[in-house]
CSV table of C-alpha atoms and ligand atoms in Angstrom, one decimal:
chain,number,residue,atom,x,y,z
A,150,MET,CA,-2.2,21.9,-22.5
A,151,ASN,CA,-3.8,20.4,-19.8
A,152,ILE,CA,-2.1,19.0,-17.0
A,153,ASN,CA,-4.2,16.7,-16.0
A,154,TRP,CA,-4.0,14.7,-19.7
A,155,ILE,CA,-0.1,15.1,-19.1
A,156,GLU,CA,-0.2,13.5,-15.6
A,157,SER,CA,-2.8,10.2,-16.8
A,158,ILE,CA,0.3,9.7,-19.6
A,159,ILE,CA,3.5,10.0,-17.4
A,160,PHE,CA,1.8,9.0,-13.9
A,161,PRO,CA,-0.3,5.8,-15.6
A,162,LYS,CA,-2.8,4.4,-13.0
A,163,VAL,CA,-1.2,1.3,-11.3
A,164,PHE,CA,-3.7,-1.1,-10.5
A,165,LEU,CA,-3.4,-3.8,-7.6
A,166,ASN,CA,-4.8,-7.2,-7.3
A,167,GLU,CA,-6.2,-7.1,-3.7
A,168,GLY,CA,-6.2,-10.6,-3.3
A,169,LYS,CA,-2.5,-11.0,-3.6
A,170,ALA,CA,-1.8,-8.0,-1.6
A,171,SER,CA,-3.6,-9.3,1.2
A,172,THR,CA,-1.9,-12.7,0.9
A,173,PHE,CA,1.2,-11.0,0.9
A,174,LEU,CA,0.6,-8.4,3.7
A,175,ARG,CA,-1.5,-10.3,6.0
A,176,GLY,CA,0.1,-10.3,10.0
A,177,LYS,CA,3.3,-8.6,8.5
A,178,THR,CA,4.6,-5.9,10.9
A,179,ILE,CA,5.8,-2.4,8.8
A,180,LEU,CA,8.2,0.1,10.4
A,181,ILE,CA,7.5,3.4,8.5
A,182,THR,CA,9.8,6.9,8.9
A,183,GLY,CA,7.9,9.8,8.2
A,184,ALA,CA,4.2,8.0,8.4
A,185,SER,CA,2.9,11.3,9.8
A,186,ASP,CA,2.4,13.1,6.4
A,187,GLY,CA,2.6,12.7,2.7
A,188,ILE,CA,4.0,9.3,1.4
A,189,GLY,CA,4.1,7.5,4.4
A,190,LYS,CA,0.9,8.1,5.6
A,191,ALA,CA,-0.3,7.4,1.8
A,192,CYS,CA,1.7,4.0,2.5
A,193,ALA,CA,0.5,3.5,6.5
A,194,LEU,CA,-3.0,3.9,5.5
A,195,LEU,CA,-2.8,1.7,2.2
A,196,PHE,CA,-1.1,-1.2,4.2
A,197,SER,CA,-3.7,-1.0,7.0
A,198,LYS,CA,-6.7,-2.2,4.7
A,199,PHE,CA,-4.5,-5.6,5.0
A,200,ASN,CA,-4.2,-6.6,8.3
A,201,VAL,CA,-0.9,-5.8,9.1
A,202,HIS,CA,1.2,-4.3,12.5
A,203,LEU,CA,2.3,-0.3,11.5
A,204,ILE,CA,5.1,0.8,13.9
A,205,LEU,CA,4.7,5.0,12.8
A,206,VAL,CA,7.8,7.4,13.2
A,207,GLY,CA,7.5,11.0,13.0
A,208,ARG,CA,8.0,13.9,15.2
A,209,SER,CA,4.3,15.3,15.5
A,210,ARG,CA,2.5,12.6,18.1
A,211,GLU,CA,-1.0,14.2,16.9
A,212,ARG,CA,-0.6,13.9,13.5
A,213,LEU,CA,0.7,10.6,14.2
A,214,ASP,CA,-2.2,9.3,16.6
A,215,GLU,CA,-5.0,10.8,13.6
A,216,VAL,CA,-3.0,8.0,11.3
A,217,ALA,CA,-2.9,5.4,13.8
A,218,LYS,CA,-7.3,5.8,14.6
A,219,ILE,CA,-7.8,5.4,10.6
A,220,ILE,CA,-5.4,2.3,10.9
A,221,ILE,CA,-7.0,0.7,14.1
A,222,ASN,CA,-10.5,1.6,12.0
A,223,HIS,CA,-9.1,-0.6,8.8
A,224,ASN,CA,-9.0,-3.1,11.3
A,225,SER,CA,-5.4,-3.5,11.6
A,226,THR,CA,-2.9,-2.2,14.5
A,227,ALA,CA,-0.4,0.3,15.2
A,228,SER,CA,2.1,1.0,17.6
A,229,ILE,CA,3.5,5.2,17.2
A,230,PHE,CA,6.8,6.2,18.2
A,231,VAL,CA,7.7,9.9,18.4
A,232,ALA,CA,11.1,10.9,17.4
A,233,ASP,CA,12.9,13.6,15.6
A,234,LEU,CA,15.2,11.8,13.7
A,235,TYR,CA,17.8,14.6,13.0
A,236,GLN,CA,18.7,14.0,16.6
A,237,GLU,CA,21.1,11.1,16.6
A,238,GLU,CA,19.9,10.3,20.6
A,239,GLN,CA,16.2,9.6,19.5
A,240,VAL,CA,17.0,7.4,16.8
A,241,ASP,CA,18.9,5.1,19.5
A,242,GLN,CA,15.8,5.7,21.5
A,243,LEU,CA,13.6,4.6,18.3
A,244,LEU,CA,16.1,1.1,18.3
A,245,ALA,CA,16.0,0.5,22.0
A,246,HIS,CA,12.3,0.6,21.8
A,247,ILE,CA,12.8,-1.8,19.0
A,248,ARG,CA,14.5,-4.1,20.7
A,249,ALA,CA,13.0,-3.9,23.8
A,250,GLN,CA,9.5,-5.0,22.2
A,251,GLN,CA,11.5,-7.7,20.0
A,252,THR,CA,9.4,-6.1,17.2
A,253,PRO,CA,10.0,-8.6,14.5
A,254,ILE,CA,9.8,-6.3,11.6
A,255,ASP,CA,9.3,-8.0,8.3
A,256,ILE,CA,9.1,-4.3,6.3
A,257,PHE,CA,11.0,-1.1,6.8
A,258,ILE,CA,10.0,2.0,4.4
A,259,SER,CA,13.0,4.3,5.0
A,260,ASN,CA,11.0,7.1,4.1
A,261,ALA,CA,11.4,10.4,5.8
A,262,GLY,CA,12.8,13.0,4.3
A,263,LYS,CA,13.9,16.6,3.7
A,264,SER,CA,14.5,18.3,0.8
A,265,ILE,CA,15.8,22.1,0.5
A,266,GLN,CA,16.6,24.0,-2.4
A,267,ARG,CA,19.4,26.9,-2.0
A,268,SER,CA,21.3,28.3,-4.4
A,269,LEU,CA,25.2,27.8,-3.5
A,270,GLN,CA,25.6,31.8,-3.0
A,271,HIS,CA,22.7,31.5,-0.5
A,272,SER,CA,24.3,28.3,1.1
A,273,LEU,CA,27.4,30.1,2.1
A,274,LEU,CA,26.3,30.4,5.5
A,275,ARG,CA,24.2,27.7,5.9
A,276,TYR,CA,26.5,24.5,6.3
A,277,HIS,CA,23.6,23.1,8.8
A,278,ASP,CA,21.4,22.6,5.8
A,279,PHE,CA,24.1,20.2,4.8
A,280,THR,CA,24.1,18.4,8.4
A,281,ARG,CA,20.5,17.9,8.4
A,282,THR,CA,19.7,16.9,5.0
A,283,ASN,CA,22.5,14.5,6.0
A,284,ALA,CA,21.4,13.7,9.2
A,285,LEU,CA,17.5,12.8,8.3
A,286,ASN,CA,18.0,11.2,4.3
A,287,TYR,CA,21.2,9.4,5.0
A,288,LEU,CA,22.6,8.9,8.3
A,289,ALA,CA,19.3,8.2,10.1
A,290,PRO,CA,18.3,5.4,7.7
A,291,VAL,CA,21.8,4.1,7.8
A,292,LYS,CA,21.7,3.5,11.5
A,293,ILE,CA,18.1,2.3,11.4
A,294,THR,CA,18.9,-0.4,8.6
A,295,LEU,CA,22.2,-1.7,10.2
A,296,ALA,CA,20.3,-2.1,13.8
A,297,ILE,CA,17.6,-4.2,12.3
A,298,THR,CA,19.5,-6.2,9.7
A,299,PRO,CA,19.7,-8.8,12.0
A,300,ILE,CA,15.9,-8.6,12.7
A,301,LEU,CA,15.0,-8.6,9.0
A,302,SER,CA,17.2,-11.4,8.2
A,303,LYS,CA,15.4,-13.2,10.3
A,304,GLN,CA,11.7,-12.4,8.9
A,305,CYS,CA,13.3,-12.8,5.4
A,306,GLY,CA,12.3,-9.2,5.2
A,307,GLN,CA,12.2,-6.0,3.2
A,308,ILE,CA,13.9,-2.7,2.9
A,309,VAL,CA,12.4,-0.1,0.8
A,310,ASN,CA,14.5,3.1,0.2
A,311,VAL,CA,12.2,6.2,-1.1
A,312,SER,CA,14.1,7.5,-3.0
A,313,ALA,CA,14.1,10.4,-5.9
A,314,LEU,CA,14.8,10.4,-9.6
A,315,ASN,CA,17.0,13.2,-9.5
A,316,VAL,CA,19.5,10.7,-7.9
A,317,LEU,CA,19.8,8.9,-11.1
A,318,LEU,CA,19.8,12.1,-13.3
A,319,LEU,CA,22.7,14.7,-13.9
A,320,PRO,CA,23.1,16.8,-10.9
A,321,ILE,CA,20.9,20.1,-11.5
A,322,ALA,CA,22.3,23.4,-9.8
A,323,LYS,CA,20.6,24.7,-6.1
A,324,TRP,CA,20.1,21.0,-5.1
A,325,ALA,CA,23.6,19.8,-3.7
A,326,ALA,CA,22.1,19.5,0.0
A,327,TYR,CA,19.1,17.1,-0.8
A,328,GLN,CA,20.7,15.2,-4.2
A,329,ALA,CA,23.9,14.1,-2.0
A,330,SER,CA,22.3,13.0,0.7
A,331,LYS,CA,19.7,11.4,-1.3
A,332,THR,CA,22.3,10.0,-3.6
A,333,ALA,CA,24.7,8.9,-0.2
A,334,PHE,CA,21.5,6.3,0.9
A,335,ASP,CA,21.0,5.0,-2.3
A,336,GLN,CA,24.8,4.2,-3.0
A,337,TYR,CA,24.9,2.9,1.0
A,338,CYS,CA,21.6,0.5,-0.1
A,339,ARG,CA,23.1,-0.4,-3.3
A,340,SER,CA,26.6,-1.4,-2.4
A,341,ASN,CA,24.7,-3.6,0.9
A,342,GLN,CA,22.4,-5.2,-1.6
A,343,SER,CA,24.0,-8.6,-2.5
A,344,GLU,CA,25.2,-8.4,1.1
A,345,TRP,CA,21.4,-8.3,2.2
A,346,ARG,CA,20.6,-10.6,-0.2
A,347,LYS,CA,22.7,-13.6,1.4
A,348,MET,CA,20.7,-12.6,4.6
A,349,ASN,CA,17.6,-13.5,2.7
A,350,ILE,CA,16.8,-9.3,2.9
A,351,ARG,CA,15.8,-7.8,-0.1
A,352,LEU,CA,16.6,-4.2,-1.2
A,353,LYS,CA,13.9,-2.0,-3.1
A,354,THR,CA,14.0,1.3,-4.3
A,355,ILE,CA,11.8,3.7,-5.7
A,356,TYR,CA,13.0,6.3,-7.7
A,357,LEU,CA,9.7,8.5,-7.4
A,358,PRO,CA,9.1,11.7,-9.8
A,359,LEU,CA,7.5,14.7,-7.8
A,360,VAL,CA,4.8,13.8,-5.6
A,361,LYS,CA,2.1,16.0,-4.5
A,362,THR,CA,2.8,16.0,-0.8
A,363,LYS,CA,4.0,19.4,1.6
A,364,MET,CA,7.4,18.8,0.5
A,365,ILE,CA,6.9,20.4,-2.6
A,366,THR,CA,4.6,23.2,-1.8
A,367,PRO,CA,6.5,25.7,-0.7
A,368,ASN,CA,8.4,25.8,-4.0
A,369,VAL,CA,6.2,28.1,-6.4
A,370,THR,CA,7.3,26.5,-10.0
A,371,TYR,CA,6.4,23.2,-9.1
A,372,GLN,CA,2.9,24.2,-8.6
A,373,ASN,CA,1.9,24.2,-12.3
A,374,MET,CA,4.1,21.0,-12.7
A,375,PRO,CA,2.7,17.6,-13.3
A,376,ALA,CA,3.3,15.5,-10.2
A,377,MET,CA,2.0,12.1,-8.9
A,378,GLU,CA,-0.4,12.0,-6.2
A,379,ARG,CA,0.7,10.6,-3.0
A,380,ASN,CA,-1.8,7.6,-3.2
A,381,GLU,CA,-0.2,6.1,-6.1
A,382,ALA,CA,3.2,6.9,-5.0
A,383,ALA,CA,1.9,4.0,-1.9
A,384,LEU,CA,0.3,1.5,-5.0
A,385,ARG,CA,3.7,1.7,-6.4
A,386,ILE,CA,5.6,0.9,-3.2
A,387,LEU,CA,3.2,-1.9,-2.1
A,388,LYS,CA,3.6,-3.7,-5.6
A,389,LEU,CA,7.5,-3.0,-5.5
A,390,LEU,CA,7.2,-5.4,-2.7
A,391,MET,CA,5.4,-7.8,-3.8
A,392,GLY,CA,7.1,-8.0,-7.4
A,393,ALA,CA,10.1,-9.3,-8.0
A,394,SER,CA,12.0,-6.1,-9.7
A,395,SER,CA,14.4,-4.6,-7.3
A,396,TYR,CA,13.7,-0.6,-8.2
A,397,SER,CA,11.3,1.4,-9.3
A,398,ARG,CA,10.9,4.8,-11.9
A,399,PRO,CA,8.9,6.2,-14.3
A,400,TRP,CA,8.5,4.7,-17.6
A,401,TRP,CA,9.7,7.6,-19.2
A,402,ALA,CA,13.1,8.0,-17.0
A,403,ILE,CA,15.3,6.0,-19.1
A,404,PHE,CA,15.2,9.3,-21.7
A,405,PRO,CA,16.4,12.0,-19.3
A,406,ILE,CA,19.1,8.9,-18.0
A,407,THR,CA,20.3,8.1,-21.0
A,408,ILE,CA,20.8,11.4,-22.4
A,409,GLY,CA,22.7,12.6,-19.4
A,410,PHE,CA,24.9,10.0,-19.8
A,411,PHE,CA,25.8,10.8,-23.6
A,412,ILE,CA,25.5,14.8,-22.7
A,413,ARG,CA,27.7,14.7,-19.9
A,414,LYS,CA,30.8,16.6,-21.1
A,415,PHE,CA,28.6,19.6,-23.2
A,416,TRP,CA,26.5,19.6,-19.7
A,417,ASP,CA,29.2,20.3,-17.6
A,418,ARG,CA,29.8,23.2,-19.6
A,419,ILE,CA,26.4,24.8,-19.8
B,768,NAP,N1,7.4,15.3,-2.7
B,768,NAP,C1,8.1,14.7,-3.6
B,768,NAP,O1,8.0,15.2,-5.0
B,768,NAP,C2,9.3,13.6,-3.3
B,768,NAP,C3,9.9,13.1,-4.9
B,768,NAP,C4,10.9,12.6,-4.4
B,768,NAP,C5,11.1,11.5,-3.6
B,768,NAP,N2,10.4,12.2,-2.3
B,768,NAP,C6,10.7,11.5,-0.9
B,768,NAP,O2,9.9,10.9,-0.4
B,768,NAP,C7,10.2,10.9,1.1
B,768,NAP,C8,8.6,11.6,1.6
B,768,NAP,O3,8.3,12.5,1.3
B,768,NAP,P1,7.0,13.1,1.2
B,768,NAP,O4,6.9,14.5,-0.5
B,768,NAP,O5,6.1,12.5,1.8
B,768,NAP,O6,7.7,14.5,2.3
B,768,NAP,P2,6.8,15.4,3.8
B,768,NAP,O7,4.8,15.3,2.7
B,768,NAP,O8,7.0,16.4,3.9
B,768,NAP,O9,6.7,14.3,4.7
B,768,NAP,C9,7.6,13.9,5.3
B,768,NAP,C10,7.7,12.8,6.6
B,768,NAP,O10,8.6,12.7,7.3
B,768,NAP,C11,8.7,13.2,8.5
B,768,NAP,N3,9.6,13.8,9.0
B,768,NAP,C12,10.2,14.9,8.6
B,768,NAP,N4,11.5,15.6,9.3
B,768,NAP,C13,11.2,14.7,10.3
B,768,NAP,C14,12.4,14.4,11.3
B,768,NAP,N5,13.5,15.3,11.2
B,768,NAP,N6,12.2,13.1,12.3
B,768,NAP,C15,11.4,12.3,12.2
B,768,NAP,N7,10.5,12.2,10.8
B,768,NAP,C16,10.2,13.8,10.1
B,768,NAP,C17,7.3,14.3,8.3
B,768,NAP,O11,6.5,13.9,9.7
B,768,NAP,P3,6.4,15.1,10.7
B,768,NAP,O12,6.9,16.4,10.3
B,768,NAP,O13,5.6,14.4,11.8
B,768,NAP,O14,8.0,14.7,11.4
B,768,NAP,C18,6.5,13.7,7.4
B,768,NAP,O15,5.5,12.4,7.8
B,768,NAP,C19,11.3,11.8,1.3
B,768,NAP,O16,12.8,10.8,1.9
B,768,NAP,C20,11.2,12.3,0.1
B,768,NAP,O17,12.9,12.6,-0.2
B,768,NAP,C21,9.8,12.7,-2.2
């Protein structure tokens, strides 16, 4: 079956009202982690069409500079902060920079992430897979959100958790490190949601399916599987920010979620 045809059904194109997007985004300051590539970069480039200030975080200065150049061509502004978010001291440096600049952040896109697919047998001597995925996918965004909650509160801001659909499904073999860390951050956010709400901060979570980025390229099994375009993922993030709903997931996600709920006992056996 033609994969493009399947993709058009399971990832229908979303329509963006540019006028509304402009009214919503104009003048806002948006912090994006993992802005040098993939979904983070696609978000930065999309938002930059609407006169915003972007704070771009990633490890590669070269790639962040390239993104910033395009943003400036779109008549938005960008500042760059090079940080390896695996390292807690570098997360602290980013936060010290934000405090020193007194940056009024309106939106935080928690996007930087690391994915690992590895069997238990091959993980026995690789505890570091777990510390690394936790450091980047869970602890760094926890530290950032704790530090910027007062700023977001003042701005009536929003936090976007760029999460994975797997978080809502039955856990599958070989994904323990990734799924545990993504689920931990999802739980942390959902647990804080009502308190953030009282502080005028909205939490938005996008549970993404496979997206065509470098994250999935090492995995050969994904090469012929339907996957969302990264620009479509960025559009969905913007629509989520603009809308009233607190989460977004593919329309068909209800089927594996429901099946998983009912067959857990059977699934555990197989
Ligand atoms: N692609 C998918 O199929 C998929 C599906 C569901 C959810 N997601 C989620 O979407 C988010 C973005 O993924 P993606 O597919 O866009 O990945 P990607 O193409 O690999 O991009 C990851 C971004 O994170 C940055 N990054 C990686 N390690 C970092 C570190 N230690 N410190 C700071 N920045 C770091 C990378 O920049 P540098 O290398 O310059 O640091 C890059 O900008 C992740 O949270 C992922 O879990 C992705």
